[in-house]
Tab-separated table of C-alpha atoms in Angstrom:
chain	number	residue	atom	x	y	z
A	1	UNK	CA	0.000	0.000	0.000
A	2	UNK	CA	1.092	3.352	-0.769
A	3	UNK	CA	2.947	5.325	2.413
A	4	UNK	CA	2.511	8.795	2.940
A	5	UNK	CA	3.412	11.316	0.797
A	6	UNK	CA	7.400	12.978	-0.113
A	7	UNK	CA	5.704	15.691	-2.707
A	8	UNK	CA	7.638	16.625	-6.272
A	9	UNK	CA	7.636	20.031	-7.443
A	10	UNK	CA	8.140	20.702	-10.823
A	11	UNK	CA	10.795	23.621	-12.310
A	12	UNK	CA	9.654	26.923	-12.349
A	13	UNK	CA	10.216	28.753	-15.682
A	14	UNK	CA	12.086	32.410	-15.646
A	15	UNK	CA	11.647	35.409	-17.191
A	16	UNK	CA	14.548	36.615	-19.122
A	17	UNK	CA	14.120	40.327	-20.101
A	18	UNK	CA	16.403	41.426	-23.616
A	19	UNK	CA	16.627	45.331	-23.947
A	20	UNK	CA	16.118	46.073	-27.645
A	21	UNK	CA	19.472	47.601	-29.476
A	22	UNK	CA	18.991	51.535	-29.640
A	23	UNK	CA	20.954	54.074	-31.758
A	24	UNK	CA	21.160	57.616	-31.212
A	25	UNK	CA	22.484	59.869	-33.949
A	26	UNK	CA	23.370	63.452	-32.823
A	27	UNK	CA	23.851	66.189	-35.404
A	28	UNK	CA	25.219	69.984	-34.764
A	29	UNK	CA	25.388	72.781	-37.532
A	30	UNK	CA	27.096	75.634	-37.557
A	31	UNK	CA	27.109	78.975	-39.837
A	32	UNK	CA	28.907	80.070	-41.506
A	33	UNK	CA	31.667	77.362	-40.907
A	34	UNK	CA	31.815	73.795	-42.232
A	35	UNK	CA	28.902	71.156	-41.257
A	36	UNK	CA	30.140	68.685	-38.891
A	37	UNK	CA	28.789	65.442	-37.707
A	38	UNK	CA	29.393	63.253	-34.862
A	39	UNK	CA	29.164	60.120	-35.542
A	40	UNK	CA	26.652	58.050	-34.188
A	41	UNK	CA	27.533	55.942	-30.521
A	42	UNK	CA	25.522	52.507	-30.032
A	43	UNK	CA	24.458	52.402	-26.976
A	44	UNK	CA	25.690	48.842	-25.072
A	45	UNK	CA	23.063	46.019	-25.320
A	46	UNK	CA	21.825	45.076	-22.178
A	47	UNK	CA	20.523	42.147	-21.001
A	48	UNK	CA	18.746	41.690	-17.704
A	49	UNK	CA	19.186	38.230	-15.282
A	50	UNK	CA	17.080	36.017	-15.267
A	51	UNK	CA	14.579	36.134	-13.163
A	52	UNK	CA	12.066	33.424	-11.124
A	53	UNK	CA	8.357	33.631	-11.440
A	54	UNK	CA	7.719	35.119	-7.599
A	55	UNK	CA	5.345	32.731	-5.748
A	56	UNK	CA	1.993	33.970	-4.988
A	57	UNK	CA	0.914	33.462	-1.121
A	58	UNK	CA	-0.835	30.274	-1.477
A	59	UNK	CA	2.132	28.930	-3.520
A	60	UNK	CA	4.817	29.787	-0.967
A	61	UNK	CA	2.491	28.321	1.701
A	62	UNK	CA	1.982	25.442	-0.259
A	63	UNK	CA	5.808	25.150	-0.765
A	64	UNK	CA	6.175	25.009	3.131
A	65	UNK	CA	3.941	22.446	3.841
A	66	UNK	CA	5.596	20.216	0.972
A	67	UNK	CA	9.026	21.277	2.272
A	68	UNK	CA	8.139	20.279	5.842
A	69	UNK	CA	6.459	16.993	4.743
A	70	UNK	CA	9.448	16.269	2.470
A	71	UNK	CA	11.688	16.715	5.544
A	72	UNK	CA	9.159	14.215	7.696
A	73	UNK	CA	9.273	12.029	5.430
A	74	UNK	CA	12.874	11.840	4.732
A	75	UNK	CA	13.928	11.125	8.341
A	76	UNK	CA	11.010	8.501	8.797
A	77	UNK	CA	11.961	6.385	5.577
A	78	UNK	CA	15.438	4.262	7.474
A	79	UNK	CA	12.955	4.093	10.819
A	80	UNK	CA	10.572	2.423	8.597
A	81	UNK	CA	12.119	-0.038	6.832
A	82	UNK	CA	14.444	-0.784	9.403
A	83	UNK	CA	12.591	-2.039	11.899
A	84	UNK	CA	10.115	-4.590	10.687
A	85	UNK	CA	11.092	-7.121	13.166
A	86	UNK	CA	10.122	-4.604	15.965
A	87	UNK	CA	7.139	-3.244	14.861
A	88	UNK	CA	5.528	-6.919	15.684
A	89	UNK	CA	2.205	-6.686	14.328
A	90	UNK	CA	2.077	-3.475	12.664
A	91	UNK	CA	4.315	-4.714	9.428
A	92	UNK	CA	3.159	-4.849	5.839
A	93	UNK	CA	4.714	-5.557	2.546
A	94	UNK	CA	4.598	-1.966	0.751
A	95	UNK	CA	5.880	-1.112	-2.306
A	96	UNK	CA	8.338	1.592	-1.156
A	97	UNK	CA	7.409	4.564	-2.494
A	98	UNK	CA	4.718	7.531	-2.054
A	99	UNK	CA	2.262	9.040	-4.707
A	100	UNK	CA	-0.179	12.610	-4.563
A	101	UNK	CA	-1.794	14.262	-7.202
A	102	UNK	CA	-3.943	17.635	-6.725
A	103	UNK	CA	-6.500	16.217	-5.060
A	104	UNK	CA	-4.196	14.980	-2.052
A	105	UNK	CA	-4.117	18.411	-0.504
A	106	UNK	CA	-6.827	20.309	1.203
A	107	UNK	CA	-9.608	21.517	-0.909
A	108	UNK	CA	-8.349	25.044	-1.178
A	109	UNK	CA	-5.519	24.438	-2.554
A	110	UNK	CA	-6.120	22.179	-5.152
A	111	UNK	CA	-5.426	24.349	-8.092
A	112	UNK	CA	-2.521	26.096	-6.589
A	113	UNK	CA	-1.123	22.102	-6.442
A	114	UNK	CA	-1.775	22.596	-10.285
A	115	UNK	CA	0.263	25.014	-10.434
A	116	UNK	CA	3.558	23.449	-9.223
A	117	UNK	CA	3.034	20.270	-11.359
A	118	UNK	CA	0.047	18.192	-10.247
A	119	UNK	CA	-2.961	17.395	-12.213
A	120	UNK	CA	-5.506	14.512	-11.681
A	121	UNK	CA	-2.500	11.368	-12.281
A	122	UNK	CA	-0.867	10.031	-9.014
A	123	UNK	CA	2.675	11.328	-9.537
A	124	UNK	CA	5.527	9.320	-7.190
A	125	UNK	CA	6.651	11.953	-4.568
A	126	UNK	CA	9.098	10.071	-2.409
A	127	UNK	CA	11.108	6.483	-2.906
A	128	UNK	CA	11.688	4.949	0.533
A	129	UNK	CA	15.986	4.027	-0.076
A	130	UNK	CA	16.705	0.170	0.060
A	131	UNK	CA	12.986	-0.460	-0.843
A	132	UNK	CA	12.151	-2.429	-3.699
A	133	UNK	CA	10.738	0.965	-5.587
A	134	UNK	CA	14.541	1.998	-5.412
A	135	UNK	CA	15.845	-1.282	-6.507
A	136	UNK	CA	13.453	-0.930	-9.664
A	137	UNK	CA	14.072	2.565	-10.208
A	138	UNK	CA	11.201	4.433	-9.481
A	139	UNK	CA	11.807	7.951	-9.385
A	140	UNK	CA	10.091	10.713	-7.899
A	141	UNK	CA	8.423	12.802	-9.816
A	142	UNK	CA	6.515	9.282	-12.364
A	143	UNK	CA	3.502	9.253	-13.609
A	144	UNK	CA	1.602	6.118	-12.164
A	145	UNK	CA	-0.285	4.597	-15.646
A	146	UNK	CA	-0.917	1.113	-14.484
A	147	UNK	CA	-0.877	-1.574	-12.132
A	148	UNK	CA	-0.815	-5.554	-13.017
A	149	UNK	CA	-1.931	-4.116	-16.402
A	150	UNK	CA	-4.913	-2.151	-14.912
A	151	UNK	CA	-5.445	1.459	-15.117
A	152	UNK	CA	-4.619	3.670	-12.307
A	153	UNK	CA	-7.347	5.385	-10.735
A	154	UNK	CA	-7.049	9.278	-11.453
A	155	UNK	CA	-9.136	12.066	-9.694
A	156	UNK	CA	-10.549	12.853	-6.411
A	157	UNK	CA	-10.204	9.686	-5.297
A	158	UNK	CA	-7.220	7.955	-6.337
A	159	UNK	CA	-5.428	7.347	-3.396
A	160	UNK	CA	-7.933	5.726	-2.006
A	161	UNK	CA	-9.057	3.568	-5.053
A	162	UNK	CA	-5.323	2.757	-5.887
A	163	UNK	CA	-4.853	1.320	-2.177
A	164	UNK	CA	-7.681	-0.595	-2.838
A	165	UNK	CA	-6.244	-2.256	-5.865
A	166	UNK	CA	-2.804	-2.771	-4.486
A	167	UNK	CA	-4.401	-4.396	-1.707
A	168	UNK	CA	-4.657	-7.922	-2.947
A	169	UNK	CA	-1.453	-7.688	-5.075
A	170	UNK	CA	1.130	-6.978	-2.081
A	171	UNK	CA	-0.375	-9.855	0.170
A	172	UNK	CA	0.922	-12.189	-2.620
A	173	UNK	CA	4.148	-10.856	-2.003
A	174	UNK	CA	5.179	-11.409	-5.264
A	175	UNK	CA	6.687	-8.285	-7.728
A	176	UNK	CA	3.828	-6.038	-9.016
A	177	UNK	CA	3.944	-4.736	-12.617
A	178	UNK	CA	3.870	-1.118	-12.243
A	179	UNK	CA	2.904	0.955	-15.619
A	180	UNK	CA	4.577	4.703	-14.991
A	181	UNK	CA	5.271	7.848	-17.387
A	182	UNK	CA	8.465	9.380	-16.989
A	183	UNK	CA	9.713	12.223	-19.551
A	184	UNK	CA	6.491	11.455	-21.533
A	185	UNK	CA	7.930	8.171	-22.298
A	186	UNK	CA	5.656	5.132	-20.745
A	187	UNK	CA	7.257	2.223	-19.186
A	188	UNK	CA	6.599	-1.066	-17.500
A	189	UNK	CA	8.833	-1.806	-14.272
A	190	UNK	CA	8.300	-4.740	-11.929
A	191	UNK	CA	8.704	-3.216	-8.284
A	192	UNK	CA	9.479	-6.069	-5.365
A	193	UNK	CA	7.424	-5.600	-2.464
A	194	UNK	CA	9.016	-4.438	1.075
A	195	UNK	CA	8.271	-5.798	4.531
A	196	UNK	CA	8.312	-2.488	6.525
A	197	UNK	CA	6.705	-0.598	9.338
A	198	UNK	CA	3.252	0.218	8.405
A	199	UNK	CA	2.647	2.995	9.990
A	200	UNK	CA	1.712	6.360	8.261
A	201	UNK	CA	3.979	9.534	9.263
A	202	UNK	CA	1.837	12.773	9.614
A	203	UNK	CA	2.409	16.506	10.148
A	204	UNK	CA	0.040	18.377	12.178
A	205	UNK	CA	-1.296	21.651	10.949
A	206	UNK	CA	-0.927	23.110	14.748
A	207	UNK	CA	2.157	25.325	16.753
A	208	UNK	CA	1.895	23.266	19.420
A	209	UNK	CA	4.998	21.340	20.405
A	210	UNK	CA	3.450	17.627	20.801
A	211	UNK	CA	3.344	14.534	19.044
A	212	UNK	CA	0.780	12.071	18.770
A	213	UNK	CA	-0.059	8.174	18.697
A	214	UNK	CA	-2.965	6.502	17.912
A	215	UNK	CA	-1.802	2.821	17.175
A	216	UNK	CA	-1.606	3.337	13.119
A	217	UNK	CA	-0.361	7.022	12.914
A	218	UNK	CA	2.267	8.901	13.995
A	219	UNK	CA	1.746	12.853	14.437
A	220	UNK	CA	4.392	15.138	14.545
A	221	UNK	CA	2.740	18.970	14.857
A	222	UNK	CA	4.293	22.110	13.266
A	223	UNK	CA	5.623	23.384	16.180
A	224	UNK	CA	7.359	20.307	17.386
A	225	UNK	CA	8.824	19.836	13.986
A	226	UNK	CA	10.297	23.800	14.143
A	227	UNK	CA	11.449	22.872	17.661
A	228	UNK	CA	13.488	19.988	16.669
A	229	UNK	CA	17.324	21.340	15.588
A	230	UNK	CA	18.245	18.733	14.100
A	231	UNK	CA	17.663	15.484	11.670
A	232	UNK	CA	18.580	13.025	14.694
A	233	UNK	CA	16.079	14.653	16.723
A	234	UNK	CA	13.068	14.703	14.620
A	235	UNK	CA	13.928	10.431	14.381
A	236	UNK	CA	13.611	11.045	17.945
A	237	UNK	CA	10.458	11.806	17.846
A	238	UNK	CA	9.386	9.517	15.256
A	239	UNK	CA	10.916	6.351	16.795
A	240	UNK	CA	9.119	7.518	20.067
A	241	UNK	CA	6.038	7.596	18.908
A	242	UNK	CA	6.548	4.362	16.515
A	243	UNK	CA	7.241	2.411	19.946
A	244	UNK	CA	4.118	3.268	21.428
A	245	UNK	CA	2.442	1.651	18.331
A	246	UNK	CA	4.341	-0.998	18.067
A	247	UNK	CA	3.981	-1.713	22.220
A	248	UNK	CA	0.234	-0.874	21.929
A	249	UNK	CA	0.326	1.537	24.338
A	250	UNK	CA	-2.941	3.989	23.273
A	251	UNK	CA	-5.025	0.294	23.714
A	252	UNK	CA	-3.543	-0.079	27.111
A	253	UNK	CA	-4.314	3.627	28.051
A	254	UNK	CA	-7.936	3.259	26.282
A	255	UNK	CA	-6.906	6.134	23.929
A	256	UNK	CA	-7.056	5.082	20.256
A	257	UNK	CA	-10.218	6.796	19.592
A	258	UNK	CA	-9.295	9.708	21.726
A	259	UNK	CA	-5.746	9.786	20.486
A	260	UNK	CA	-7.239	9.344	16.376
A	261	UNK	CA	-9.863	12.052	16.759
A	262	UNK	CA	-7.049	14.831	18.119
A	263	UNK	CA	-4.505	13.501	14.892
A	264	UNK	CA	-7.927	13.644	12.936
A	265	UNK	CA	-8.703	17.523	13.480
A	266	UNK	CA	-4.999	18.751	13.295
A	267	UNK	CA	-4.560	16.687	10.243
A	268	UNK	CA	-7.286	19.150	8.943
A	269	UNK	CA	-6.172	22.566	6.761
A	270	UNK	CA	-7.943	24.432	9.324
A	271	UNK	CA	-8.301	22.607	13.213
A	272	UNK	CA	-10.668	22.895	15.515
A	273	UNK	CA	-8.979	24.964	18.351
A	274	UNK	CA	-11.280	24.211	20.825
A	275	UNK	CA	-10.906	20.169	20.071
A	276	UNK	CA	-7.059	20.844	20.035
A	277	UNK	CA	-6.915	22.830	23.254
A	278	UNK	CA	-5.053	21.562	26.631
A	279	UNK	CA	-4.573	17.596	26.080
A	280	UNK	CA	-7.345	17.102	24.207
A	281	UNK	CA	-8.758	14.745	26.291
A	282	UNK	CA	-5.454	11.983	26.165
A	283	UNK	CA	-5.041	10.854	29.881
A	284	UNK	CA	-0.768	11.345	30.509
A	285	UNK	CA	1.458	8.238	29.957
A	286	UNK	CA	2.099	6.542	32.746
A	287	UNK	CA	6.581	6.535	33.680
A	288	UNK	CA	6.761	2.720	33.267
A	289	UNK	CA	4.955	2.864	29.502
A	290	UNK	CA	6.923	6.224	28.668
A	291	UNK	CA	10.432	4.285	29.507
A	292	UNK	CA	9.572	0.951	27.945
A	293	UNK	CA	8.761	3.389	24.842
A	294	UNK	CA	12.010	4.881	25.425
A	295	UNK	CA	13.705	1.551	25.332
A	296	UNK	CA	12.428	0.307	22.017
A	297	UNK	CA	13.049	3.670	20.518
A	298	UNK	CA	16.271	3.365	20.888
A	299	UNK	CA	16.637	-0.141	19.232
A	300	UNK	CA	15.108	1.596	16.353
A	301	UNK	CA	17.215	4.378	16.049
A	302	UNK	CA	20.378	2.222	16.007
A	303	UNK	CA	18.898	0.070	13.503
A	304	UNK	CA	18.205	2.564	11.112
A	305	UNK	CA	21.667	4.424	11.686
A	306	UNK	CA	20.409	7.008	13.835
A	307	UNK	CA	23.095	8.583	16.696
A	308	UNK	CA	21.444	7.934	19.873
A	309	UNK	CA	24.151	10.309	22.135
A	310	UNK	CA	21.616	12.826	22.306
A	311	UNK	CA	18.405	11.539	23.168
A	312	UNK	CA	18.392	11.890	26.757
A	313	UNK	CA	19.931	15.299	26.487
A	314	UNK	CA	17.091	16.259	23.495
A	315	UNK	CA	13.896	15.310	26.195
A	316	UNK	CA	15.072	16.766	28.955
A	317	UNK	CA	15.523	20.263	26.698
A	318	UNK	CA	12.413	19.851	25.646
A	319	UNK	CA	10.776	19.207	29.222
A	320	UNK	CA	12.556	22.159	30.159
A	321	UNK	CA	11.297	24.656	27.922
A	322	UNK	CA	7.882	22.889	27.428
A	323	UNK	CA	6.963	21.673	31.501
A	324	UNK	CA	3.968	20.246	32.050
A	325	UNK	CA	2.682	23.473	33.265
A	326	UNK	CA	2.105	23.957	29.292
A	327	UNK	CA	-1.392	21.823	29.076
A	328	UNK	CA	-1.275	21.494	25.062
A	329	UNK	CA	2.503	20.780	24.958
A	330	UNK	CA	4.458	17.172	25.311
A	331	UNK	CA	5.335	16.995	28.828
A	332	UNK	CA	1.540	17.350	30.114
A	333	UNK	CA	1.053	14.237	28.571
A	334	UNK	CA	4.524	12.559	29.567
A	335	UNK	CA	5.378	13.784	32.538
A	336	UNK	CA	7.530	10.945	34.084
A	337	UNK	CA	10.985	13.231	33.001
A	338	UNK	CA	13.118	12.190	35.837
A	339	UNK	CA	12.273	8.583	35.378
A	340	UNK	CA	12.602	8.408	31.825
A	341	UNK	CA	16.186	9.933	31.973
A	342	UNK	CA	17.454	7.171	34.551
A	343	UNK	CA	15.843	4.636	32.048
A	344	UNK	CA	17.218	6.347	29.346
A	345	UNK	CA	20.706	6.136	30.557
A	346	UNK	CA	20.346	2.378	31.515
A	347	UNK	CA	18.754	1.568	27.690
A	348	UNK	CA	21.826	3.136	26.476
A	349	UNK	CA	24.402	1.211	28.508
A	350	UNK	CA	22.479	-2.129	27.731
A	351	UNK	CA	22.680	-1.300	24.192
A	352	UNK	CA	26.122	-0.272	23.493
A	353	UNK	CA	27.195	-3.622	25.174
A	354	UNK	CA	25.075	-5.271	22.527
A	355	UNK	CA	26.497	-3.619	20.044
A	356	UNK	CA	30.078	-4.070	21.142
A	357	UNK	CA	29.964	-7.865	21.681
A	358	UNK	CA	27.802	-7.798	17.940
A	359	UNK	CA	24.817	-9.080	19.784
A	360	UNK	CA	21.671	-8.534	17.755
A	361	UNK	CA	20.171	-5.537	18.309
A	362	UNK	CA	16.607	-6.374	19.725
A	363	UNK	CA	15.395	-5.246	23.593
């Protein structure tokens, strides 16, 4: 099934601006001498840079959102197909790569997605790396034509027609015939299927600094995404919240439709406020899930190449600026900091001595 979205933009055209030759022929007479004439000076051609088609407000919005997702996206592909083996239940065989067309983004800004290169075609906007989209060459930025020599669906509702056509294919875990478009040129590739994390990676339309959980999705907000200063601490996040999936922790808290309805509204071009205010109704993690969390995070990290020397250092920043005295922020709904640190610093220990004795790297 297809994985959420790592957008392509297409090029913008420029402008370039040529300043037409001009001559200017200057004549003096005088009486009673001789006529004289000065001859005639070209003036220097001049040609102006080029310059790029400004974005209108909507488009340089637009941009952000794509540039954030891209980012998102990016840092979740290793955790992803890394960790199969620890994601217990919540593996699928996927065919490594992610596809949008206009229609994927919110309502309003369906024709300014037009505008920077999508129409009604799924168009590949992200290859996982390793996958078996990469290993056939899918590229981002292909037309999807076919699959297992059907068309594929087009429109408002591709996505969710196309994942119901892949469906059957990918459980026979055999390659699937993909039909793309690529330069205007159409061609058949046969993509193996990868065994990967199934969980979809969101962004949350919100300046909040949280993330969220609901057993299937992962939420990263806006605000925590700004927060984060780095690429190892946005995998951080992710592997956090893809260990309380994988340990079902929201069905042990009696939070998955709590948990879904808060990554529901901020998944939304415009949010609810009021539904997004304080906690949003999520009851706090208790310190023993948080760690155990913790713990598995840190497998995953490792596993997908991920430094792990500043992940105790990262949460207790972020407890710092964002205490649970802030009701819509992270810590008000893991408040356990002190415990989690002494946790932290024993998950580490445990693991490096796996890793030096080349033990494999499971809790």
């Amino acid at each position: 099934m297809l994985v959420s979205p790592l957008p392509q933009w297409q090029k913008l055209k420029t402008l370039a601006v040529l300043a037409p030759l001009a001559f200017v022929a200057a004549c003096a007479t005088q009486e009673p001498g001789p006529v004289t004439t000065t001859p005639s000076k070209p003036v220097t051609t001049t040609t102006q840079a080029p310059r790029p088609v400004a974005d209108n407000p909507q488009q340089a919005q637009l941009r952000e959102l794509i540039a954030q997702q891209d980012r998102l996206y990016r840092v979740a592909a290793p955790l992803l197909t890394s960790n199969a083996q620890l994601c217990r239940g919540n593996a699928r065989n996927l065919l490594g790569f992610t596809a949008k067309n206009r229609y994927s983004f919110p309502i309003e800004y369906a024709e300014t997605a037009r505008s920077l290169g999508y129409d009604d075609r799924l168009q590949v906007t992200g290859v996982l790396p390793g996958s078996g989209a990469a290993q056939a060459g899918i590229q981002r930025g292909d037309f999807l034509i076919s699959v297992a020599g059907k068309p594929m669906p087009q429109g408002t509702d591709a996505e969710r027609q196309a994942a119901v056509l892949l469906s059957p294919l990918v459980v026979k875990k055999a390659p699937i015939a993909l039909g793309v478009q690529r330069n205007g040129q159409n061609t058949t590739v046969n993509v193996p299927l990868t065994f990967a994390c199934a969980f979809s990676i969101e962004l949350g339309n919100a300046d909040n600094v949280n993330t969220y959980a609901d057993g299937r999705r992962v939420l990263i907000t806006r605000g925590m995404l700004k927060f984060t200063q780095s690429d190892d601490e946005l995998a951080y996040l992710i592997a956090k919240e893809m260990a309380h999936n994988s340990l079902g922790h929201a069905i042990r808290q009696r939070m998955v439709a709590t948990t879904g309805s808060v990554i529901d509204n901020l998944m939304r071009a415009r949010p609810d406020p009021t539904a997004a205010a304080g906690t949003g109704g999520i009851r706090p993690y208790p310190q023993d899930l948080d760690a155990a969390a913790d713990n598995l995070a840190l497998y995953m990290l490792v596993r997908a190449g991920y430094g792990i020397d500043g992940y105790a250092a990262f949460w207790q920043r972020l407890a710092t600026q964002y205490p649970v005295s802030v009701p819509s922020g992270y810590t008000a709904l893991h408040p356990g900091t002190a415990y989690r640190m002494t946790a932290i610093d024993k998950s580490v220990q445990a693991l490096k001595a796996k890793q030096a004795a080349g033990k494999p790297l499971t809790p």
